[in-house]
PDB file of C-alpha atoms in Angstrom:
ATOM      1  CA  MET A 217      98.952 116.962 102.266  1.00 96.00           C
ATOM      2  CA  SER A 218      97.748 114.847  99.273  1.00 98.00           C
ATOM      3  CA  ALA A 219      95.467 112.053 100.859  1.00 99.00           C
ATOM      4  CA  ILE A 220      93.598 111.110 103.951  1.00 99.00           C
ATOM      5  CA  LEU A 221      93.710 107.373 105.074  1.00 99.00           C
ATOM      6  CA  PHE A 222      90.808 106.426 107.151  1.00 99.00           C
ATOM      7  CA  ASP A 223      90.639 103.477 109.447  1.00 98.00           C
ATOM      8  CA  MET A 224      87.254 101.826 109.603  1.00 97.00           C
ATOM      9  CA  ASP A 225      86.182 100.258 112.862  1.00 93.00           C
ATOM     10  CA  GLY A 226      85.575 102.843 115.480  1.00 92.00           C
ATOM     11  CA  THR A 227      87.008 105.589 113.255  1.00 96.00           C
ATOM     12  CA  ILE A 228      84.313 106.180 110.588  1.00 98.00           C
ATOM     13  CA  ILE A 229      81.951 103.389 111.495  1.00 97.00           C
ATOM     14  CA  ASP A 230      80.533 102.885 115.067  1.00 95.00           C
ATOM     15  CA  SER A 231      81.128  99.135 114.909  1.00 93.00           C
ATOM     16  CA  GLU A 232      82.959  98.756 118.197  1.00 88.00           C
ATOM     17  CA  PRO A 233      79.727  98.172 120.213  1.00 92.00           C
ATOM     18  CA  LEU A 234      78.806  95.643 117.606  1.00 95.00           C
ATOM     19  CA  TRP A 235      82.017  93.759 117.980  1.00 92.00           C
ATOM     20  CA  LEU A 236      81.572  93.629 121.727  1.00 92.00           C
ATOM     21  CA  GLN A 237      77.974  92.146 121.408  1.00 95.00           C
ATOM     22  CA  ALA A 238      79.340  89.645 118.847  1.00 96.00           C
ATOM     23  CA  GLU A 239      82.249  88.633 120.835  1.00 95.00           C
ATOM     24  CA  ILE A 240      79.888  88.195 124.092  1.00 96.00           C
ATOM     25  CA  GLU A 241      77.431  86.103 121.997  1.00 96.00           C
ATOM     26  CA  VAL A 242      80.046  83.731 120.453  1.00 96.00           C
ATOM     27  CA  MET A 243      81.836  83.276 123.875  1.00 96.00           C
ATOM     28  CA  ALA A 244      78.353  82.674 125.445  1.00 95.00           C
ATOM     29  CA  GLU A 245      77.786  79.958 123.034  1.00 95.00           C
ATOM     30  CA  LEU A 246      80.456  78.104 124.619  1.00 93.00           C
ATOM     31  CA  GLY A 247      79.681  78.944 128.105  1.00 94.00           C
ATOM     32  CA  CYS A 248      82.499  81.505 128.551  1.00 94.00           C
ATOM     33  CA  HIS A 249      82.373  84.977 129.870  1.00 94.00           C
ATOM     34  CA  TRP A 250      83.551  88.073 127.834  1.00 94.00           C
ATOM     35  CA  ASP A 251      83.501  91.805 128.939  1.00 90.00           C
ATOM     36  CA  GLU A 252      84.769  95.132 127.940  1.00 87.00           C
ATOM     37  CA  GLN A 253      88.080  94.596 129.058  1.00 90.00           C
ATOM     38  CA  ASP A 254      88.426  91.558 127.011  1.00 92.00           C
ATOM     39  CA  GLN A 255      87.402  93.683 123.922  1.00 87.00           C
ATOM     40  CA  ILE A 256      89.968  96.356 124.722  1.00 85.00           C
ATOM     41  CA  ASN A 257      92.612  93.566 124.983  1.00 86.00           C
ATOM     42  CA  CYS A 258      91.628  92.838 121.367  1.00 85.00           C
ATOM     43  CA  LEU A 259      90.929  96.345 119.935  1.00 80.00           C
ATOM     44  CA  GLY A 260      92.321  97.377 116.665  1.00 70.00           C
ATOM     45  CA  GLY A 261      94.384  94.244 116.239  1.00 71.00           C
ATOM     46  CA  PRO A 262      94.348  91.601 113.487  1.00 78.00           C
ATOM     47  CA  MET A 263      91.559  88.807 113.668  1.00 85.00           C
ATOM     48  CA  GLU A 264      94.483  86.301 114.405  1.00 87.00           C
ATOM     49  CA  ARG A 265      95.203  88.037 117.895  1.00 88.00           C
ATOM     50  CA  THR A 266      91.444  88.215 118.673  1.00 91.00           C
ATOM     51  CA  GLU A 267      91.274  84.247 117.606  1.00 93.00           C
ATOM     52  CA  LYS A 268      94.263  83.491 119.956  1.00 94.00           C
ATOM     53  CA  TYR A 269      92.828  85.462 122.818  1.00 95.00           C
ATOM     54  CA  MET A 270      89.471  83.758 122.566  1.00 95.00           C
ATOM     55  CA  GLN A 271      91.146  80.402 122.087  1.00 94.00           C
ATOM     56  CA  ASP A 272      92.935  81.200 125.434  1.00 94.00           C
ATOM     57  CA  ARG A 273      89.902  82.517 127.259  1.00 92.00           C
ATOM     58  CA  SER A 274      87.801  79.388 126.227  1.00 93.00           C
ATOM     59  CA  GLY A 275      90.354  76.528 127.007  1.00 92.00           C
ATOM     60  CA  ASN A 276      91.055  75.865 123.372  1.00 85.00           C
ATOM     61  CA  VAL A 277      87.745  73.987 123.048  1.00 90.00           C
ATOM     62  CA  LYS A 278      87.407  74.730 119.426  1.00 93.00           C
ATOM     63  CA  PRO A 279      89.826  74.358 116.567  1.00 94.00           C
ATOM     64  CA  TYR A 280      91.945  77.519 115.276  1.00 93.00           C
ATOM     65  CA  GLY A 281      89.953  79.560 112.933  1.00 94.00           C
ATOM     66  CA  TYR A 282      86.583  78.778 114.534  1.00 96.00           C
ATOM     67  CA  PHE A 283      86.413  82.300 116.271  1.00 95.00           C
ATOM     68  CA  GLY A 284      87.276  84.402 113.423  1.00 92.00           C
ATOM     69  CA  GLN A 285      84.617  82.505 111.199  1.00 94.00           C
ATOM     70  CA  ARG A 286      82.168  82.719 113.724  1.00 96.00           C
ATOM     71  CA  LEU A 287      82.555  86.355 114.472  1.00 94.00           C
ATOM     72  CA  ASN A 288      82.458  87.144 110.851  1.00 92.00           C
ATOM     73  CA  GLU A 289      79.133  85.505 110.561  1.00 94.00           C
ATOM     74  CA  VAL A 290      77.691  87.421 113.465  1.00 96.00           C
ATOM     75  CA  MET A 291      79.165  90.785 112.437  1.00 94.00           C
ATOM     76  CA  LYS A 292      77.723  90.368 108.864  1.00 92.00           C
ATOM     77  CA  LEU A 293      74.258  90.310 110.170  1.00 93.00           C
ATOM     78  CA  LYS A 294      75.118  93.219 112.523  1.00 94.00           C
ATOM     79  CA  PHE A 295      76.618  95.220 109.860  1.00 93.00           C
ATOM     80  CA  VAL A 296      73.442  94.814 107.635  1.00 89.00           C
ATOM     81  CA  LYS A 297      70.926  95.629 110.485  1.00 92.00           C
ATOM     82  CA  ASP A 298      72.645  97.753 113.117  1.00 95.00           C
ATOM     83  CA  LEU A 299      75.667  99.594 111.710  1.00 96.00           C
ATOM     84  CA  GLU A 300      75.829 103.193 111.944  1.00 96.00           C
ATOM     85  CA  LEU A 301      78.441 105.889 110.801  1.00 97.00           C
ATOM     86  CA  MET A 302      80.525 107.700 113.416  1.00 96.00           C
ATOM     87  CA  PRO A 303      79.389 111.269 114.040  1.00 95.00           C
ATOM     88  CA  ASN A 304      80.581 113.615 111.303  1.00 96.00           C
ATOM     89  CA  ALA A 305      82.319 110.916 109.443  1.00 97.00           C
ATOM     90  CA  LEU A 306      80.589 111.281 106.075  1.00 97.00           C
ATOM     91  CA  GLU A 307      81.003 114.972 106.294  1.00 98.00           C
ATOM     92  CA  LEU A 308      84.735 114.658 106.736  1.00 98.00           C
ATOM     93  CA  ILE A 309      84.996 112.304 103.788  1.00 98.00           C
ATOM     94  CA  THR A 310      82.894 114.645 101.686  1.00 98.00           C
ATOM     95  CA  LYS A 311      84.748 117.805 102.786  1.00 98.00           C
ATOM     96  CA  SER A 312      88.160 115.944 102.051  1.00 98.00           C
ATOM     97  CA  LYS A 313      87.049 114.935  98.465  1.00 98.00           C
ATOM     98  CA  GLU A 314      85.734 118.533  97.886  1.00 98.00           C
ATOM     99  CA  ALA A 315      89.263 119.833  98.965  1.00 98.00           C
ATOM    100  CA  GLY A 316      90.730 117.800  96.276  1.00 98.00           C
ATOM    101  CA  LEU A 317      92.181 115.191  98.581  1.00 99.00           C
ATOM    102  CA  LYS A 318      92.406 111.426  97.756  1.00 99.00           C
ATOM    103  CA  THR A 319      90.793 109.214 100.158  1.00 99.00           C
ATOM    104  CA  ALA A 320      91.451 105.508 101.254  1.00 99.00           C
ATOM    105  CA  LEU A 321      89.800 103.206 103.594  1.00 99.00           C
ATOM    106  CA  VAL A 322      92.391 101.145 105.411  1.00 98.00           C
ATOM    107  CA  THR A 323      91.175  98.233 107.821  1.00 96.00           C
ATOM    108  CA  ALA A 324      92.268  95.310 109.568  1.00 93.00           C
ATOM    109  CA  SER A 325      88.866  93.906 108.969  1.00 92.00           C
ATOM    110  CA  GLY A 326      88.354  91.382 106.152  1.00 92.00           C
ATOM    111  CA  ARG A 327      87.280  92.311 102.888  1.00 95.00           C
ATOM    112  CA  GLU A 328      83.661  90.755 103.195  1.00 93.00           C
ATOM    113  CA  LEU A 329      82.916  93.095 106.277  1.00 94.00           C
ATOM    114  CA  MET A 330      84.621  96.003 104.599  1.00 96.00           C
ATOM    115  CA  ASN A 331      82.576  95.835 101.484  1.00 95.00           C
ATOM    116  CA  SER A 332      79.543  95.456 103.696  1.00 93.00           C
ATOM    117  CA  ALA A 333      80.515  98.759 105.585  1.00 95.00           C
ATOM    118  CA  LEU A 334      81.058 100.483 102.346  1.00 96.00           C
ATOM    119  CA  THR A 335      77.388 100.027 101.326  1.00 93.00           C
ATOM    120  CA  ARG A 336      76.649 102.699 104.013  1.00 93.00           C
ATOM    121  CA  PHE A 337      78.704 105.434 102.270  1.00 96.00           C
ATOM    122  CA  PRO A 338      77.957 107.136  99.046  1.00 96.00           C
ATOM    123  CA  GLU A 339      79.469 105.507  96.001  1.00 95.00           C
ATOM    124  CA  ASN A 340      83.201 106.800  95.367  1.00 95.00           C
ATOM    125  CA  SER A 341      83.414 108.035  98.975  1.00 98.00           C
ATOM    126  CA  PHE A 342      86.808 106.306  98.859  1.00 99.00           C
ATOM    127  CA  ASP A 343      89.241 106.175  95.854  1.00 99.00           C
ATOM    128  CA  ILE A 344      90.750 102.664  97.117  1.00 99.00           C
ATOM    129  CA  ALA A 345      89.986 100.475 100.007  1.00 99.00           C
ATOM    130  CA  ILE A 346      92.480  97.992 101.673  1.00 99.00           C
ATOM    131  CA  SER A 347      91.360  95.170 103.899  1.00 97.00           C
ATOM    132  CA  ARG A 348      93.473  92.575 105.793  1.00 94.00           C
ATOM    133  CA  ASP A 349      92.781  90.319 102.802  1.00 96.00           C
ATOM    134  CA  ASP A 350      94.821  92.472 100.629  1.00 98.00           C
ATOM    135  CA  VAL A 351      98.066  92.559 102.567  1.00 98.00           C
ATOM    136  CA  THR A 352     100.503  90.017 103.878  1.00 97.00           C
ATOM    137  CA  ASN A 353     101.015  91.755 107.018  1.00 96.00           C
ATOM    138  CA  SER A 354      98.002  93.617 108.701  1.00 94.00           C
ATOM    139  CA  LYS A 355      98.218  96.350 111.230  1.00 94.00           C
ATOM    140  CA  PRO A 356     100.314  97.108 113.405  1.00 93.00           C
ATOM    141  CA  HIS A 357     102.528  96.376 110.485  1.00 96.00           C
ATOM    142  CA  PRO A 358     102.862  99.580 108.385  1.00 98.00           C
ATOM    143  CA  GLU A 359     102.073  97.566 105.050  1.00 99.00           C
ATOM    144  CA  PRO A 360      98.450  98.460 104.722  1.00 99.00           C
ATOM    145  CA  TYR A 361      99.303 102.208 104.768  1.00 99.00           C
ATOM    146  CA  LEU A 362     102.100 101.866 102.566  1.00 99.00           C
ATOM    147  CA  MET A 363      99.959  99.977 100.039  1.00 99.00           C
ATOM    148  CA  ALA A 364      97.310 102.566 100.185  1.00 99.00           C
ATOM    149  CA  ALA A 365      99.679 105.462  99.504  1.00 99.00           C
ATOM    150  CA  LYS A 366     101.191 103.445  96.550  1.00 99.00           C
ATOM    151  CA  ARG A 367      97.836 102.629  94.998  1.00 99.00           C
ATOM    152  CA  LEU A 368      96.850 106.280  95.425  1.00 99.00           C
ATOM    153  CA  GLN A 369     100.162 107.295  93.783  1.00 99.00           C
ATOM    154  CA  VAL A 370     101.072 109.629  96.533  1.00 99.00           C
ATOM    155  CA  LYS A 371     104.077 109.804  98.911  1.00 99.00           C
ATOM    156  CA  ILE A 372     103.471 108.263 102.437  1.00 99.00           C
ATOM    157  CA  GLU A 373     104.706 111.432 104.093  1.00 99.00           C
ATOM    158  CA  GLU A 374     101.961 113.406 102.178  1.00 99.00           C
ATOM    159  CA  CYS A 375      99.166 111.179 103.915  1.00 99.00           C
ATOM    160  CA  LEU A 376      97.281 111.755 107.076  1.00 99.00           C
ATOM    161  CA  VAL A 377      96.062 108.706 108.823  1.00 99.00           C
ATOM    162  CA  LEU A 378      92.968 108.861 111.107  1.00 98.00           C
ATOM    163  CA  GLU A 379      93.062 105.936 113.628  1.00 96.00           C
ATOM    164  CA  ASP A 380      91.415 105.007 116.994  1.00 91.00           C
ATOM    165  CA  SER A 381      93.550 102.194 118.191  1.00 88.00           C
ATOM    166  CA  MET A 382      97.080 102.013 119.361  1.00 89.00           C
ATOM    167  CA  THR A 383      97.685  99.067 116.661  1.00 90.00           C
ATOM    168  CA  GLY A 384      96.453 101.434 114.085  1.00 94.00           C
ATOM    169  CA  VAL A 385      98.407 104.494 115.238  1.00 95.00           C
ATOM    170  CA  ARG A 386     101.702 102.332 115.304  1.00 96.00           C
ATOM    171  CA  ALA A 387     100.925 101.088 111.814  1.00 97.00           C
ATOM    172  CA  GLY A 388     100.377 104.737 110.467  1.00 98.00           C
ATOM    173  CA  LEU A 389     103.560 106.076 112.362  1.00 97.00           C
ATOM    174  CA  ASP A 390     105.800 103.260 111.247  1.00 98.00           C
ATOM    175  CA  SER A 391     104.765 104.089 107.634  1.00 99.00           C
ATOM    176  CA  GLY A 392     105.921 107.408 107.856  1.00 98.00           C
ATOM    177  CA  ALA A 393     102.504 109.037 107.618  1.00 99.00           C
ATOM    178  CA  GLN A 394     101.218 111.937 109.762  1.00 98.00           C
ATOM    179  CA  VAL A 395      98.723 110.536 112.187  1.00 97.00           C
ATOM    180  CA  VAL A 396      95.935 111.792 114.193  1.00 96.00           C
ATOM    181  CA  ALA A 397      94.871 109.437 117.000  1.00 93.00           C
ATOM    182  CA  ILE A 398      91.136 109.551 117.888  1.00 91.00           C
ATOM    183  CA  SER A 399      90.538 108.300 121.403  1.00 77.00           C
ATOM    184  CA  HIS A 400      87.198 107.125 122.442  1.00 65.00           C
ATOM    185  CA  ILE A 401      87.195 103.530 123.900  1.00 52.00           C
ATOM    186  CA  ILE A 402      90.742 103.350 125.048  1.00 50.00           C
ATOM    187  CA  SER A 403      93.153 106.234 126.020  1.00 51.00           C
ATOM    188  CA  ILE A 404      95.922 106.752 123.802  1.00 50.00           C
ATOM    189  CA  ALA A 405      96.849 110.166 124.671  1.00 49.00           C
ATOM    190  CA  ASN A 406      99.649 109.207 127.215  1.00 51.00           C
ATOM    191  CA  GLU A 407     101.133 106.470 125.333  1.00 51.00           C
ATOM    192  CA  LYS A 408     104.872 106.896 125.763  1.00 48.00           C
ATOM    193  CA  ASN A 409     105.859 105.083 122.510  1.00 50.00           C
ATOM    194  CA  LEU A 410     104.390 107.760 120.385  1.00 52.00           C
ATOM    195  CA  ARG A 411     106.164 110.657 118.891  1.00 49.00           C
TER     196      ARG A 411
END
């Protein structure tokens, strides 16, 4: 093994509760209901999928792009004020670096939120960081993980991906990396499409 490729939301930062709060707030501004099942339906996917889902749930009352922009605004404030690391995330990253492994942060979040999250980690925790703004195709496409391996100058087969969503697990597997699925909000243990 040459590198560990870390997903961000729900894997190394405890942002999923913040996303749920933000989604509830944004939908409530329009008089719409949003609950944990709605969040699960959008979990781990690109913002475009969440945008479409919110458009459908709200009756398309806002122009396309509104929900992504509004969620970003709300999440920026929550990241500054309320963001916490997942238990043992920093220790795992530190031990990986001490063991001589390269590390990458690979997220379906935009660069602005990713950079905000990175301020919670010691400098140089990650050799590189890939956001959805860095790729043509975000997760579940394998491009983000393939790009990370290329930038780290390692073979994808020598990378371990840590993920918490089916979208991310699929991206990791399709890239050719080894994948560890961390189940907490949704169950991925019995997913039949995994090898």
